[in-house]
Each structure stands twice: as C-alpha cells, then as structure tokens.
PDB file of N, CA and C in Angstrom:
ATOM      1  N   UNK A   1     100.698 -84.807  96.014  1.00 89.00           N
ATOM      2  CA  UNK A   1     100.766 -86.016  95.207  1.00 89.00           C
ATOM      3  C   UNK A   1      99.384 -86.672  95.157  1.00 89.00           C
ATOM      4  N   UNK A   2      99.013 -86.615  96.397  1.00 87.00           N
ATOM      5  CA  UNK A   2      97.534 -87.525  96.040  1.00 87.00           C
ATOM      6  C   UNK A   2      96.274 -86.568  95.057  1.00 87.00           C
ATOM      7  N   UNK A   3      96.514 -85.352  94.903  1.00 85.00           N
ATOM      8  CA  UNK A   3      95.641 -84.721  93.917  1.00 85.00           C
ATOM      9  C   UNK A   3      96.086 -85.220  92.460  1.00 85.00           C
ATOM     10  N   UNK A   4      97.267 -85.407  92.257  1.00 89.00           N
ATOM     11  CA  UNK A   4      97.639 -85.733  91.150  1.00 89.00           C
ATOM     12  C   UNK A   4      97.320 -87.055  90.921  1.00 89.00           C
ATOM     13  N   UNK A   5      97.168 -87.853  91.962  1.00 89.00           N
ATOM     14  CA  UNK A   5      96.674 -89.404  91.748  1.00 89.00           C
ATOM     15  C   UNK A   5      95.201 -88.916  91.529  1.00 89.00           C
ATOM     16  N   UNK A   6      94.567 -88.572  92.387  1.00 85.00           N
ATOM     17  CA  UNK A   6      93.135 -88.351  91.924  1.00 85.00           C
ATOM     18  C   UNK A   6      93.065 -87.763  90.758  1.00 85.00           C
ATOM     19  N   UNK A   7      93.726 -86.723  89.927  1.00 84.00           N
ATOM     20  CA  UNK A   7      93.545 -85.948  88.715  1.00 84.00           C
ATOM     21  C   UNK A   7      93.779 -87.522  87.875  1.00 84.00           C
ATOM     22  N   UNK A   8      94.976 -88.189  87.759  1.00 88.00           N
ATOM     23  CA  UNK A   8      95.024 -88.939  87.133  1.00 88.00           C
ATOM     24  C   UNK A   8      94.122 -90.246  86.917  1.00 88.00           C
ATOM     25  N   UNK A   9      93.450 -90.735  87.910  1.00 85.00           N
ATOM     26  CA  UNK A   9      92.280 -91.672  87.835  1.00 85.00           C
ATOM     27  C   UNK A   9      91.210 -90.577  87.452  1.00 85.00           C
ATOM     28  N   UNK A  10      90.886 -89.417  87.618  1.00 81.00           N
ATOM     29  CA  UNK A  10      90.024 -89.023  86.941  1.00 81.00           C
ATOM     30  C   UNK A  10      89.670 -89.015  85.279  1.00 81.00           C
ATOM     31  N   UNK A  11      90.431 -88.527  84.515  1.00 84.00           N
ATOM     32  CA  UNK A  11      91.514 -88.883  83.673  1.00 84.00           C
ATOM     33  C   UNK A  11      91.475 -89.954  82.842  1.00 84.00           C
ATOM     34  N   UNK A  12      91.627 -90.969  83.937  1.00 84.00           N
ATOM     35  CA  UNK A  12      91.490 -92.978  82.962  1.00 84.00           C
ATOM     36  C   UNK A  12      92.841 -92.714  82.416  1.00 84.00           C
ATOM     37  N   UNK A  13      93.838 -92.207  83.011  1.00 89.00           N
ATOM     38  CA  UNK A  13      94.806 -91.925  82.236  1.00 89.00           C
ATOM     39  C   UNK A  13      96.074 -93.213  83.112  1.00 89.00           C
ATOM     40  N   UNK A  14      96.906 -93.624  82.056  1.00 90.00           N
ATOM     41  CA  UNK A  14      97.524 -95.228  82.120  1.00 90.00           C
ATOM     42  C   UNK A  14      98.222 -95.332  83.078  1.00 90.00           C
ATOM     43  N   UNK A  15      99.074 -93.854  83.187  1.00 93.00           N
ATOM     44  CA  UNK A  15     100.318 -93.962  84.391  1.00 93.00           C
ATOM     45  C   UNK A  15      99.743 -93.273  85.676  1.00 93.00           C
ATOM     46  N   UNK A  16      99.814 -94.165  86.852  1.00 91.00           N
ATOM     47  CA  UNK A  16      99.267 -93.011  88.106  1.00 91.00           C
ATOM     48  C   UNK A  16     100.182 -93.103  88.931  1.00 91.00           C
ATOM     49  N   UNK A  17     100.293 -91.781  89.314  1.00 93.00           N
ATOM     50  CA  UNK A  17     101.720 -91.531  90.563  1.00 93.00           C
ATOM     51  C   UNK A  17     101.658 -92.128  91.252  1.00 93.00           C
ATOM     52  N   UNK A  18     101.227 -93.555  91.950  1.00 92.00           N
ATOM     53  CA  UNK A  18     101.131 -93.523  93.132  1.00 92.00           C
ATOM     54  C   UNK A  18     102.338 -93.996  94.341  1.00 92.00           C
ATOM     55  N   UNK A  19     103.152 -93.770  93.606  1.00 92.00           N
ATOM     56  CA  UNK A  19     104.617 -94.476  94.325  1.00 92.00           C
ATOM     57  C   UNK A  19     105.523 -93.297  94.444  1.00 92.00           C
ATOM     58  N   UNK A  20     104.501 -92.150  94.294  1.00 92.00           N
ATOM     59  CA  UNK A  20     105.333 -90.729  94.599  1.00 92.00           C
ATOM     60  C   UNK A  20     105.522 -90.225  96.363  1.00 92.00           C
ATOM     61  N   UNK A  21     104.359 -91.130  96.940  1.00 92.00           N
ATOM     62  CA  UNK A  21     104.811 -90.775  97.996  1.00 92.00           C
ATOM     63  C   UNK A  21     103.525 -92.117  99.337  1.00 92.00           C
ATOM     64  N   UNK A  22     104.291 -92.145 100.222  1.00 94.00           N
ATOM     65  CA  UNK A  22     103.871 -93.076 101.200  1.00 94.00           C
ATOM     66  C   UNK A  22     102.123 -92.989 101.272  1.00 94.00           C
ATOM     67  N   UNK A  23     101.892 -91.806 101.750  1.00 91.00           N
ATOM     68  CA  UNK A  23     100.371 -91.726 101.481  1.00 91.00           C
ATOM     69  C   UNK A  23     100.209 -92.274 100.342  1.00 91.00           C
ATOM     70  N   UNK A  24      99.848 -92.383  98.654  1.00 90.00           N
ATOM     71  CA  UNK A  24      99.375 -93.002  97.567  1.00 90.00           C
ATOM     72  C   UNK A  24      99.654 -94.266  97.815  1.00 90.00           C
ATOM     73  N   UNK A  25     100.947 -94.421  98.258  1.00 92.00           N
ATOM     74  CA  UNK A  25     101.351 -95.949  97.934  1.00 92.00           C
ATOM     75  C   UNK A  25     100.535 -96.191  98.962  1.00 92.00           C
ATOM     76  N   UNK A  26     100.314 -96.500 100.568  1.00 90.00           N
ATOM     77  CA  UNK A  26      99.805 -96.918 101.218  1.00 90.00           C
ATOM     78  C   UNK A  26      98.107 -96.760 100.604  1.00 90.00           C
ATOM     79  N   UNK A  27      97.230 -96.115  99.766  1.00 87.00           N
ATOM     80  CA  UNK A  27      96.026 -95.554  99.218  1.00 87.00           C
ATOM     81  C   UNK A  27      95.766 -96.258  98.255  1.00 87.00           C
ATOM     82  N   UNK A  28      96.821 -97.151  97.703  1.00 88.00           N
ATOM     83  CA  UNK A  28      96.758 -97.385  96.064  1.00 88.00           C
ATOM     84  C   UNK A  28      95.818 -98.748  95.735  1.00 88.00           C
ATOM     85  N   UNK A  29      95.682 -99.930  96.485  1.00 82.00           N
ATOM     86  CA  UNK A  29      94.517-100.564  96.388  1.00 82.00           C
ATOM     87  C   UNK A  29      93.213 -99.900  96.368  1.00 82.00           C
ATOM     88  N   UNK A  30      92.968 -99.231  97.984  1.00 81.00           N
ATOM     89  CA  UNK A  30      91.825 -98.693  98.104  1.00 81.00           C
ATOM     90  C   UNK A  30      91.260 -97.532  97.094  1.00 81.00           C
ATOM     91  N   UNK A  31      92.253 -96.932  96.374  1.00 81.00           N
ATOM     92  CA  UNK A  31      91.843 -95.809  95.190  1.00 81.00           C
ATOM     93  C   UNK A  31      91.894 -96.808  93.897  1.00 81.00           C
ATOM     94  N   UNK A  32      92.262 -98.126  93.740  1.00 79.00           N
ATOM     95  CA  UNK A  32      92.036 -98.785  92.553  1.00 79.00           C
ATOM     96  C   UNK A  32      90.249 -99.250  92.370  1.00 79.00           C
ATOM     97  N   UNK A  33      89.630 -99.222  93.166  1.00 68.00           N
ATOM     98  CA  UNK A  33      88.719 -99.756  92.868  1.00 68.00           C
ATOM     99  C   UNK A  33      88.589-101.357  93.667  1.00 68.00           C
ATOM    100  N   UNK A  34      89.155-101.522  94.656  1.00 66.00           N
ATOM    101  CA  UNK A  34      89.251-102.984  95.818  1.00 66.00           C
ATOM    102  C   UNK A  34      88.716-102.928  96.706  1.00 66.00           C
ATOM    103  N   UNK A  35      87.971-101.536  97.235  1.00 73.00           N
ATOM    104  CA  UNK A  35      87.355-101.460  98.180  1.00 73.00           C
ATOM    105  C   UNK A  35      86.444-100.333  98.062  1.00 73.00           C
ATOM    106  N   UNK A  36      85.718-100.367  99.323  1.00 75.00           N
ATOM    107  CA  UNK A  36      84.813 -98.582  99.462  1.00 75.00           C
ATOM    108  C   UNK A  36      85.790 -98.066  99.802  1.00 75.00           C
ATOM    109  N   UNK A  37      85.574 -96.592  98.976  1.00 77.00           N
ATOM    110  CA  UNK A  37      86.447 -95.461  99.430  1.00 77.00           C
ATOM    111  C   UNK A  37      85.444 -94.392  99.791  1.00 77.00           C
ATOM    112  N   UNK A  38      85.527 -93.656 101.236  1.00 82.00           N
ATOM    113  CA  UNK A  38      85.044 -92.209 101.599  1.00 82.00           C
ATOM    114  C   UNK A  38      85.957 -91.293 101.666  1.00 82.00           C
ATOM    115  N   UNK A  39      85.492 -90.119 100.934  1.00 83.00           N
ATOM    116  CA  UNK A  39      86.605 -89.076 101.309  1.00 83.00           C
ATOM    117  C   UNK A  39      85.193 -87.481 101.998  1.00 83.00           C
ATOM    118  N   UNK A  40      86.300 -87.472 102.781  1.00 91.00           N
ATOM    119  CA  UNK A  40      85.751 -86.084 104.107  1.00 91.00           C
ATOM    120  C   UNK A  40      86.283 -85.259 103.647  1.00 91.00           C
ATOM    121  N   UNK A  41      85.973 -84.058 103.462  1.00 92.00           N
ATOM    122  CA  UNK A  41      86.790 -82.860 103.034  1.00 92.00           C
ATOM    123  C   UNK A  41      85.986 -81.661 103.998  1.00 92.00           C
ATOM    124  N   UNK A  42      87.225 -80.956 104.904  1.00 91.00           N
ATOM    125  CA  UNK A  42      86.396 -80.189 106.246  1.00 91.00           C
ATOM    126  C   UNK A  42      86.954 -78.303 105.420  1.00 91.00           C
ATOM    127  N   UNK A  43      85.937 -77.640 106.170  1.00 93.00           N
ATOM    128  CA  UNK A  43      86.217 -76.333 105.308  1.00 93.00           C
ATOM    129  C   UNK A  43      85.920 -75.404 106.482  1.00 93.00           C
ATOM    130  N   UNK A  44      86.349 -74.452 106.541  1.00 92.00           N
ATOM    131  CA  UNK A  44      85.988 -73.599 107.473  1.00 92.00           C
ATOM    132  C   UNK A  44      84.991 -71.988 106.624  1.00 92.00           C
ATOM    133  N   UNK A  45      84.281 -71.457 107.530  1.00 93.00           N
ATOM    134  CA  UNK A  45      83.414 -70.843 107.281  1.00 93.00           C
ATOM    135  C   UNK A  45      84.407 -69.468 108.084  1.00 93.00           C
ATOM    136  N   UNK A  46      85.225 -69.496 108.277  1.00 96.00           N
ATOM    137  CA  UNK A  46      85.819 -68.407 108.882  1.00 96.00           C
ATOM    138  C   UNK A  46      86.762 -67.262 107.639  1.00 96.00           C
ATOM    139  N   UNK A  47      86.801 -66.465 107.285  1.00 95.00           N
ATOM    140  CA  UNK A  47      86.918 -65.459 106.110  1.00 95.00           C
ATOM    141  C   UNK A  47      88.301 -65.651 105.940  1.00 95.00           C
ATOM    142  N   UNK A  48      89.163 -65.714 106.967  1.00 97.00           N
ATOM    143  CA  UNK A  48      91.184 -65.599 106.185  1.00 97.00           C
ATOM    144  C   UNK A  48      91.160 -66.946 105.990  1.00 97.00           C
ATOM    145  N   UNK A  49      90.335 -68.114 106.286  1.00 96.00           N
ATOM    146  CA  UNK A  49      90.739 -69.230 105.610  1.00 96.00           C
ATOM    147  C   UNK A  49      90.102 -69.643 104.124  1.00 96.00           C
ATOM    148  N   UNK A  50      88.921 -68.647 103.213  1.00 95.00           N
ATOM    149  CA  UNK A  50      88.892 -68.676 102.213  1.00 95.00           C
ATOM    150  C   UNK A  50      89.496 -69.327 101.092  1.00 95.00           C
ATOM    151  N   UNK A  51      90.874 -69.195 101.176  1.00 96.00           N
ATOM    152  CA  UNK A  51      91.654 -69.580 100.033  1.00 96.00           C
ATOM    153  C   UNK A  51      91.607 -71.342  99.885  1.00 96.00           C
ATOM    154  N   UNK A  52      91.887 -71.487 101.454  1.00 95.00           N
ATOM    155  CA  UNK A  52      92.050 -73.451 101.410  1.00 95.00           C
ATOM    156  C   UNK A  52      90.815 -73.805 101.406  1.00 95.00           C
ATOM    157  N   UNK A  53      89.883 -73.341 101.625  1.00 95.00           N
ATOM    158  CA  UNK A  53      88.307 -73.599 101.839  1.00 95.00           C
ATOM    159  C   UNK A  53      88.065 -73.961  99.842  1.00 95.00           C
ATOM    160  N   UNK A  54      88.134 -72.843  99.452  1.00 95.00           N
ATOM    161  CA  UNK A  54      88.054 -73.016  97.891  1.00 95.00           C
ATOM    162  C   UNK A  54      89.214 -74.234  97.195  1.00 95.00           C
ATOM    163  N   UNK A  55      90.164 -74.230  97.521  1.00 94.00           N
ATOM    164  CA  UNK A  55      91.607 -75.395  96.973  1.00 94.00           C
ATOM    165  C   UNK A  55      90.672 -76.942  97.476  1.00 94.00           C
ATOM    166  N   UNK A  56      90.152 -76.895  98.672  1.00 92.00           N
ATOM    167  CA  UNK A  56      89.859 -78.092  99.478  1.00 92.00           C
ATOM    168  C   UNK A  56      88.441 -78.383  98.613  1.00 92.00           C
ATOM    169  N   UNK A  57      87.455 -77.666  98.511  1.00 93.00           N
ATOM    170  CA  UNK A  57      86.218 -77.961  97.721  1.00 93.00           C
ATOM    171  C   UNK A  57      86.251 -78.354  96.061  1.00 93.00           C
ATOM    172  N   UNK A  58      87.778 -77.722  95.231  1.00 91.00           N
ATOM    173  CA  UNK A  58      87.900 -78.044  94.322  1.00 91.00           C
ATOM    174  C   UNK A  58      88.468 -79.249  94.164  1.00 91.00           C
ATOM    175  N   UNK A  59      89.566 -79.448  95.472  1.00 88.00           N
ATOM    176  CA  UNK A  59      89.618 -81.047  95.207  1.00 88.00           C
ATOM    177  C   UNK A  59      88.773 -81.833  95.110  1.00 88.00           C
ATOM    178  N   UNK A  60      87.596 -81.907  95.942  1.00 89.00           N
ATOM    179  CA  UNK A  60      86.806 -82.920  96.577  1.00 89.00           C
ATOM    180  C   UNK A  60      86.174 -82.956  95.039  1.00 89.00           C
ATOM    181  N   UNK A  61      85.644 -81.545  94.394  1.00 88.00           N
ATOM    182  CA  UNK A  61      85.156 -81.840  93.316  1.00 88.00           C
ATOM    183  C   UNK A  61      86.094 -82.664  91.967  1.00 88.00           C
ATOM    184  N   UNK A  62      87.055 -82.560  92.255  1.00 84.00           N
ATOM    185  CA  UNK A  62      87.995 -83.356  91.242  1.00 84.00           C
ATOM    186  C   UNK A  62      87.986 -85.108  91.850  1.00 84.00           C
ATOM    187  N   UNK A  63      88.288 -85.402  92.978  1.00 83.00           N
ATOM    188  CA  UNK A  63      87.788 -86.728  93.529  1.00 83.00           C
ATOM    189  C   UNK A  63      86.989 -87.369  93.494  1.00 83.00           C
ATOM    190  N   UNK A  64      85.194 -86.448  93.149  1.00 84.00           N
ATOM    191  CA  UNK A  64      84.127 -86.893  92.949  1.00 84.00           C
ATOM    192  C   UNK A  64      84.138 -87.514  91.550  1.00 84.00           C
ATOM    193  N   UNK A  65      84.620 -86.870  90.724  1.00 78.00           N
ATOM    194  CA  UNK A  65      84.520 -87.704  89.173  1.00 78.00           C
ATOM    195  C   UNK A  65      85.163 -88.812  89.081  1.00 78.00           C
ATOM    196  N   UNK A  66      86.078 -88.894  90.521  1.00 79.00           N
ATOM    197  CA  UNK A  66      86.269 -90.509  89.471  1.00 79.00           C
ATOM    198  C   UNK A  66      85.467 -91.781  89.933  1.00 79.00           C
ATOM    199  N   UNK A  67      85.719 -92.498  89.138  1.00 75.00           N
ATOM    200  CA  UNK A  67      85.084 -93.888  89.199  1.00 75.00           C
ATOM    201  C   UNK A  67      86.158 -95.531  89.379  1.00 75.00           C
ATOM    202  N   UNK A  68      86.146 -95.359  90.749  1.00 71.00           N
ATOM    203  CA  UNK A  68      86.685 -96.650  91.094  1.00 71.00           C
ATOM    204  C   UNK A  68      86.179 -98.092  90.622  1.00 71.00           C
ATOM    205  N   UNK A  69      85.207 -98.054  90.528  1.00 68.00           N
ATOM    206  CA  UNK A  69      84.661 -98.948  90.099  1.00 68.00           C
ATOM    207  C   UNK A  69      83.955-100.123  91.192  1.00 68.00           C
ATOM    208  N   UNK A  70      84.116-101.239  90.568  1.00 68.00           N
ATOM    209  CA  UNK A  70      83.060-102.316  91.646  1.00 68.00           C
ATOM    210  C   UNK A  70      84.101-102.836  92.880  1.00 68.00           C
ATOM    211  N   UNK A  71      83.343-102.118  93.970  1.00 64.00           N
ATOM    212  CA  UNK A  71      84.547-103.382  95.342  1.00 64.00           C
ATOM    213  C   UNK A  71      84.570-104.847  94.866  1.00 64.00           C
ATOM    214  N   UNK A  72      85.846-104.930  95.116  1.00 67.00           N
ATOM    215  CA  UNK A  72      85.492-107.044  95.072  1.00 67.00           C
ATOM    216  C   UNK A  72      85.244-107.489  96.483  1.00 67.00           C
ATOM    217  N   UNK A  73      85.063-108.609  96.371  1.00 67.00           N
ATOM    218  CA  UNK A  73      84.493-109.220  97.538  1.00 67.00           C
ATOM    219  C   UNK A  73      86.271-109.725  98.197  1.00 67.00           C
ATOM    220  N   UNK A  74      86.504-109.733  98.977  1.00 66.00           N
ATOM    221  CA  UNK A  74      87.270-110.538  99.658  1.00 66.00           C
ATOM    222  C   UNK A  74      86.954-111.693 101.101  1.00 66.00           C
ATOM    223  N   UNK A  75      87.405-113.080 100.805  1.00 65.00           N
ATOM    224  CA  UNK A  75      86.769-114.359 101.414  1.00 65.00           C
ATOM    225  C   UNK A  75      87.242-114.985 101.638  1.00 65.00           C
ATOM    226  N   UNK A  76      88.101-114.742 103.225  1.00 71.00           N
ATOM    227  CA  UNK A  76      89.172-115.784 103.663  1.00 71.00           C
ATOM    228  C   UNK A  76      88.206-116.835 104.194  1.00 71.00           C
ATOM    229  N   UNK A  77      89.068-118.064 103.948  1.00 67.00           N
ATOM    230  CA  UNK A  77      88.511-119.304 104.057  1.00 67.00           C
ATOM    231  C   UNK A  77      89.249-120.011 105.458  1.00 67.00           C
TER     232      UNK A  77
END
C-alpha cells in the first residue's frame, strides 16, 4: 500500500490510498508535505537477494520523484 501512496503522490493524482492501511494512515501528514520526510532504503549486495535489492531501489526511485512540498512551521504557544 505505501508504494501505491507513493506512486500516487508521484502522480499529483487527486485520490491517495492512504486509509488502506495503518502504516499510510499513520504516514499521511508526514507524506503530505507537513513535515521533513527521510526515506532509507537498505539493499544487500549478496546474489539470491537480487530480486528485492532491484524491487527496493525501484521504489526508492519512484519515492524520489515526488514532491512534498514546503514543511510548515509548527508553534505552540
């Protein structure tokens, strides 16, 4: 689900899953653009894990395009 949230903010596209599942929903400010977001993506260099190594780098590259936009400030008084 959360690739599909990321495909879909990539996208700019109107409807985003994010109430498909606890991870998004709990993600869904911080992937709107309300805060800094980092994403880690770990890969192994070991040969039978190839397949997720490539799935995991194509995500990250699908995550990289989008654009959250400006953090706001938040200022409890």
């Amino acid at each position: 689900v959360l690739g599909a949230v990321i495909s879909a903010l990539a996208e700019k596209k109107k409807h985003v899953p994010f109430r498909e599942s606890k991870l998004t929903s709990v993600l869904m400010e911080s992937l709107q653009g309300n805060s800094k977001t980092l994403m880690f993506v770990t890969v192994s260099a070991d040969p039978s894990n190839t397949n997720e190594t490539i799935k995991s780098l194509e995500f990250a590259k699908r995550a990289r395009n989008v654009e959250l936009g400006e953090a706001k400030k938040n200022v409890q008084k």
